[in-house]
Short mmCIF file of C-alpha atoms in Angstrom, two decimals:
data_model
loop_
_atom_site.label_atom_id
_atom_site.label_comp_id
_atom_site.label_asym_id
_atom_site.label_seq_id
_atom_site.Cartn_x
_atom_site.Cartn_y
_atom_site.Cartn_z
CA MET A 142 159.91 87.31 -24.11
CA GLN A 143 158.95 86.79 -20.50
CA PRO A 144 155.31 85.89 -19.90
CA GLN A 145 153.25 88.77 -18.49
CA GLU A 146 152.18 88.27 -14.86
CA ILE A 147 148.44 87.81 -14.60
CA GLN A 148 146.85 89.77 -11.77
CA PRO A 149 144.15 87.96 -9.79
CA LYS A 150 140.60 89.11 -10.60
CA TYR A 151 139.09 88.26 -7.26
CA ALA A 152 139.84 89.11 -3.65
CA LYS A 153 139.04 87.33 -0.43
CA LEU A 154 138.49 89.60 2.57
CA ASN A 155 138.22 88.79 6.25
CA ILE A 156 136.58 91.81 7.88
CA GLY A 157 136.61 91.27 11.64
CA GLY A 158 135.81 87.57 11.19
CA SER A 159 133.17 88.06 8.45
CA LEU A 160 134.27 86.69 5.06
CA PHE A 161 133.63 88.44 1.74
CA TYR A 162 134.48 87.43 -1.84
CA THR A 163 134.40 90.13 -4.48
CA THR A 164 136.19 91.38 -7.59
CA ILE A 165 139.27 93.56 -7.68
CA GLY A 166 137.35 95.78 -10.08
CA THR A 167 134.75 96.57 -7.42
CA LEU A 168 137.38 97.33 -4.80
CA THR A 169 139.35 99.63 -7.13
CA LYS A 170 136.39 101.28 -8.85
CA HIS A 171 136.57 104.47 -6.78
CA ASP A 172 139.43 106.39 -5.21
CA THR A 173 139.21 104.94 -1.70
CA MET A 174 141.46 103.24 0.79
CA LEU A 175 140.35 99.89 -0.66
CA LYS A 176 141.66 100.95 -4.06
CA ALA A 177 144.99 101.83 -2.49
CA MET A 178 145.09 98.42 -0.82
CA PHE A 179 144.29 96.36 -3.90
CA SER A 180 146.17 98.36 -6.52
CA GLY A 181 149.54 97.77 -4.87
CA ARG A 182 149.94 101.26 -3.39
CA MET A 183 149.38 100.01 0.14
CA LYS A 184 150.54 96.88 1.93
CA VAL A 185 147.91 94.38 2.97
CA LEU A 186 147.95 91.71 5.65
CA THR A 187 146.98 88.19 4.56
CA ASP A 188 146.69 84.86 6.34
CA THR A 189 148.04 81.49 5.17
CA GLU A 190 144.92 80.88 3.04
CA GLY A 191 145.17 84.19 1.22
CA TRP A 192 142.41 86.06 3.03
CA VAL A 193 143.11 89.78 3.33
CA LEU A 194 142.67 90.76 6.95
CA ILE A 195 141.06 94.10 7.84
CA ASP A 196 140.56 94.89 11.50
CA ARG A 197 137.05 96.33 11.26
CA CYS A 198 133.53 95.11 12.05
CA GLY A 199 132.00 93.36 9.07
CA LYS A 200 128.41 94.26 9.94
CA HIS A 201 128.06 96.97 7.28
CA PHE A 202 130.67 95.85 4.76
CA ASN A 203 128.00 94.49 2.40
CA SER A 204 126.59 98.03 2.23
CA VAL A 205 130.10 99.34 1.53
CA LEU A 206 130.55 96.88 -1.35
CA ASN A 207 127.10 97.63 -2.79
CA PHE A 208 127.88 101.34 -2.75
CA LEU A 209 131.15 100.71 -4.60
CA ARG A 210 129.30 98.64 -7.20
CA ASP A 211 126.29 100.89 -7.79
CA GLU A 212 127.30 104.28 -6.33
CA HIS A 213 124.22 104.19 -4.13
CA VAL A 214 122.86 101.96 -1.37
CA ALA A 215 119.74 101.76 0.78
CA LEU A 216 120.65 103.16 4.18
CA PRO A 217 119.60 101.34 7.37
CA ASP A 218 116.29 102.21 9.01
CA LYS A 219 117.70 102.84 12.48
CA THR A 220 119.60 106.01 13.23
CA HIS A 221 122.36 104.31 15.21
CA GLU A 222 123.00 101.91 12.30
CA ILE A 223 123.37 104.85 9.90
CA ALA A 224 125.93 106.28 12.32
CA GLU A 225 127.74 102.92 12.31
CA LEU A 226 127.81 102.85 8.50
CA LEU A 227 129.09 106.44 8.53
CA ALA A 228 132.04 105.35 10.69
CA GLU A 229 132.89 102.59 8.20
CA ALA A 230 132.60 104.96 5.24
CA LYS A 231 135.01 107.35 6.93
CA PHE A 232 137.48 104.53 7.62
CA TYR A 233 137.49 103.37 3.99
CA LEU A 234 137.58 107.01 2.76
CA ILE A 235 134.42 106.69 0.66
CA SER A 236 133.48 110.36 0.47
CA PRO A 237 130.10 110.02 -1.36
CA LEU A 238 128.88 107.44 1.17
CA VAL A 239 130.06 109.65 4.04
CA GLU A 240 128.04 112.55 2.62
CA SER A 241 124.97 110.35 2.09
CA CYS A 242 125.03 109.12 5.71
CA GLN A 243 125.59 112.59 7.12
CA GLN A 244 122.70 113.99 5.10
CA ALA A 245 120.40 111.21 6.33
CA LEU A 246 121.37 111.88 9.95
CA ARG A 247 120.76 115.62 9.56
CA SER A 248 117.37 114.95 8.02
CA ARG A 249 116.35 112.71 10.91
CA GLN A 250 117.41 115.28 13.47
CA CYS A 251 115.21 117.88 11.79
CA LYS A 252 112.21 115.54 11.89
CA ILE A 253 112.40 114.84 15.63
CA GLU A 254 109.13 115.92 17.23
CA PRO A 255 108.39 116.27 20.93
CA GLN A 256 106.27 113.44 22.31
CA CYS A 257 103.82 115.82 23.90
CA ARG A 258 103.24 119.56 23.72
CA ILE A 259 101.85 121.04 26.93
CA PRO A 260 100.41 124.57 26.76
CA LEU A 261 101.04 126.86 29.73
CA THR A 262 98.19 129.22 30.56
CA SER A 263 98.16 132.23 32.84
CA SER A 264 94.64 133.54 32.24
CA SER A 265 91.14 132.10 32.48
CA ALA A 266 90.33 133.33 28.96
CA ASP A 267 93.19 131.39 27.38
CA LEU A 268 92.32 128.34 29.44
CA SER A 269 88.67 128.43 28.42
CA GLN A 270 89.58 128.79 24.76
CA LEU A 271 91.96 125.83 24.84
CA ILE A 272 89.41 123.56 26.51
CA THR A 273 86.58 124.63 24.22
CA MET A 274 88.56 124.19 21.00
CA SER A 275 90.08 120.83 21.93
CA THR A 276 88.58 117.67 20.43
CA LYS A 277 90.13 115.63 23.24
CA PRO A 278 89.33 115.32 26.93
CA THR A 279 91.47 117.67 29.01
CA VAL A 280 93.62 117.22 32.10
CA LYS A 281 94.64 120.48 33.78
CA LEU A 282 97.06 120.92 36.65
CA LEU A 283 96.99 124.23 38.46
CA ILE A 284 100.30 124.96 40.19
CA ASN A 285 101.00 128.24 41.93
CA ARG A 286 103.74 127.88 44.53
CA HIS A 287 104.03 131.57 45.43
CA ASN A 288 100.43 132.61 45.99
CA ASN A 289 100.11 131.67 49.65
CA LYS A 290 101.09 133.86 52.58
CA TYR A 291 101.24 130.96 55.04
CA SER A 292 104.16 128.62 55.63
CA TYR A 293 104.24 125.08 54.25
CA THR A 294 104.31 121.83 56.14
CA SER A 295 107.47 119.75 55.93
CA ALA A 296 106.11 117.40 53.25
CA SER A 297 104.34 120.02 51.15
CA ASP A 298 107.19 120.93 48.82
CA ASP A 299 107.98 117.27 48.19
CA ASN A 300 104.33 116.46 47.44
CA LEU A 301 104.01 119.45 45.13
CA LEU A 302 106.97 118.15 43.15
CA LYS A 303 105.43 114.67 43.04
CA ASN A 304 102.22 116.12 41.57
CA VAL A 305 104.18 117.88 38.85
CA GLU A 306 106.22 114.75 38.08
CA LEU A 307 103.08 112.62 37.80
CA PHE A 308 101.53 115.19 35.47
CA ASP A 309 104.59 114.94 33.20
CA LYS A 310 104.48 111.13 33.22
CA LEU A 311 100.76 111.05 32.41
CA SER A 312 101.24 113.54 29.58
CA LEU A 313 103.85 111.28 27.99
CA ARG A 314 101.63 108.23 28.35
CA PHE A 315 98.29 109.73 27.31
CA GLY A 316 99.46 112.72 25.26
CA SER A 317 97.90 111.32 22.07
CA ARG A 318 94.53 110.85 23.77
CA PHE A 319 94.15 113.84 26.13
CA LEU A 320 95.00 117.52 26.09
CA PHE A 321 97.26 118.35 29.06
CA ILE A 322 97.43 121.93 30.34
CA LYS A 323 99.57 123.54 33.03
CA ASP A 324 97.81 126.47 34.63
CA VAL A 325 99.79 129.11 36.55
CA SER A 326 97.06 131.73 36.77
CA GLY A 327 96.54 133.65 39.98
CA SER A 328 94.31 131.60 42.24
CA SER A 329 93.77 130.74 45.86
CA GLU A 330 94.65 127.14 44.98
CA ILE A 331 98.24 125.94 45.01
CA CYS A 332 97.87 122.49 43.46
CA CYS A 333 94.65 121.30 41.87
CA TRP A 334 93.80 118.74 39.17
CA SER A 335 90.80 119.33 36.91
CA TYR A 336 89.34 116.98 34.31
CA PHE A 337 87.20 118.12 31.37
CA GLY A 338 85.09 116.11 28.95
CA LEU A 339 83.19 117.73 26.09
CA ALA A 340 84.46 121.11 27.37
CA THR A 341 82.75 120.54 30.75
CA LYS A 342 84.47 119.94 34.07
CA VAL A 343 83.65 116.40 35.19
CA ALA A 344 86.03 115.95 38.12
CA GLU A 345 88.40 117.89 40.36
CA ILE A 346 91.03 116.91 42.91
CA CYS A 347 92.22 119.68 45.21
CA CYS A 348 95.58 118.83 46.74
CA THR A 349 95.93 121.72 49.20
CA SER A 350 94.46 122.52 52.57
CA ILE A 351 95.20 124.66 55.63
CA VAL A 352 96.27 123.04 58.88
CA TYR A 353 96.56 124.92 62.15
CA ALA A 354 99.63 124.78 64.36
CA THR A 355 99.95 126.31 67.81
CA ASP A 356 101.04 129.73 66.62
CA LYS A 357 100.28 129.90 62.89
CA LYS A 358 98.65 128.33 59.89
CA HIS A 359 100.41 125.91 57.57
CA THR A 360 99.62 124.96 54.01
CA LYS A 361 99.45 121.23 53.38
CA VAL A 362 99.95 119.80 49.90
CA ASP A 363 98.78 116.21 49.35
CA PHE A 364 99.66 113.70 46.65
CA PRO A 365 96.59 111.46 46.04
CA GLU A 366 98.26 109.47 43.28
CA ALA A 367 95.64 106.72 43.01
CA ARG A 368 92.75 109.19 42.65
CA ILE A 369 94.63 111.25 40.08
CA TYR A 370 95.32 108.22 37.94
CA GLU A 371 91.79 106.85 38.36
CA GLU A 372 90.23 110.09 37.12
CA CYS A 373 92.45 109.92 34.04
CA LEU A 374 91.05 106.46 33.29
CA ASN A 375 87.51 107.74 33.82
CA LEU A 376 88.21 110.53 31.34
CA MET A 377 88.43 107.91 28.57
CA LEU A 378 84.63 107.89 28.66
CA TYR A 379 84.72 111.13 26.70
CA GLU A 380 86.93 109.95 23.86
CA ASN A 381 85.44 109.78 20.36
CA ARG A 382 81.91 110.48 21.54
CA THR A 383 79.33 113.02 20.50
CA GLU A 384 77.45 112.37 23.72
CA PRO A 385 78.72 110.64 26.87
CA ASP A 386 77.33 107.39 28.20
CA GLN A 387 75.27 108.68 31.11
CA GLU A 388 75.18 105.35 32.95
CA LEU A 389 78.95 104.93 32.85
CA MET A 390 79.49 108.58 33.72
CA GLN A 391 77.29 108.28 36.80
CA ALA A 392 78.98 105.07 37.88
CA THR A 393 82.54 106.32 37.51
CA SER A 394 82.25 110.01 38.31
CA TRP A 395 83.74 111.23 41.54
CA ARG A 396 80.35 112.53 42.68
CA GLY A 397 78.44 109.43 41.62
CA ALA A 398 80.88 107.18 43.40
CA VAL A 399 79.97 108.87 46.67
CA SER A 400 76.26 109.51 46.29
CA GLY A 401 74.99 106.81 43.94
CA MET A 402 77.08 103.72 44.29
CA SER A 403 77.52 103.81 48.05
CA SER A 404 73.76 103.54 48.50
CA ALA A 405 73.28 100.89 45.81
CA TYR A 406 75.76 98.38 47.23
CA GLY A 407 76.23 97.02 50.67
CA SER A 408 80.03 96.88 50.77
CA ASP A 409 83.07 98.78 49.55
CA ASP A 410 84.42 95.59 47.95
CA GLU A 411 81.36 95.23 45.73
CA GLU A 412 81.60 98.89 44.75
CA GLU A 413 85.25 98.54 43.81
CA ARG A 414 84.57 95.42 41.71
CA THR A 415 81.89 97.28 39.79
CA ARG A 416 84.20 100.22 39.06
CA ILE A 417 86.97 97.87 37.87
CA GLY A 418 84.51 96.10 35.59
CA LEU A 419 83.41 99.39 34.06
CA ARG A 420 86.99 100.47 33.42
CA LYS A 421 87.71 97.14 31.65
CA ARG A 422 84.90 97.97 29.25
CA LEU A 423 86.68 101.21 28.40
CA VAL A 424 89.98 99.52 27.66
#
């Protein structure tokens, strides 16, 4: 009687340069491409040391092996890594792991939330209600491109767009701290920033004016970026307060900066240093 050939119990795998050592039982436990490779139904490529070569990235092969062993595996935290594991599961024809990865990706897509929701108002009643009900300070941009009968200066359209773009950037940065509102109600203004704390307007920056040419009037739209950003910083005074700090409000308000501080200090440099110091206290 001829002796029965003993099949090896272990396999050595070289997956894209990463080495793995596991049992044949694990690799043939489920009906996958790995089972076909290690049950003799499919040819395998080996090197001179007996390592089975598979031309794939070995980054997620530990997860593949753990799924074959236990029929479940903890999926990666990052979405792109789940997608990478899905690609490997499809290559090795591991249907349950494919389904698990696809379900996780679908679930994450459903949970995606916008970074900032910006209400659009077209009436003073809606605007007043939003500001009154909000527990946050409010930044409102009024934009109404088509309410002016005069022509625009050459830079007006570009500056109007810059105001809108800055509003969007600020809403992404401070959306968790302030309520941002776009106002398109009928008004004589074309572009105007308003700032509200405790449901009361505390600052306003009008960006439009009328300039006179030889034969007609032109509408000028400005883009005072530094002032717009500064008033947003000043609005932090109204966060998480039942009552505002009157001293800080007077020092940093757009009215107080003109009437109070200019008379209290002898130079613009000293005034600016004081305002910077106050803002540092807020941060």
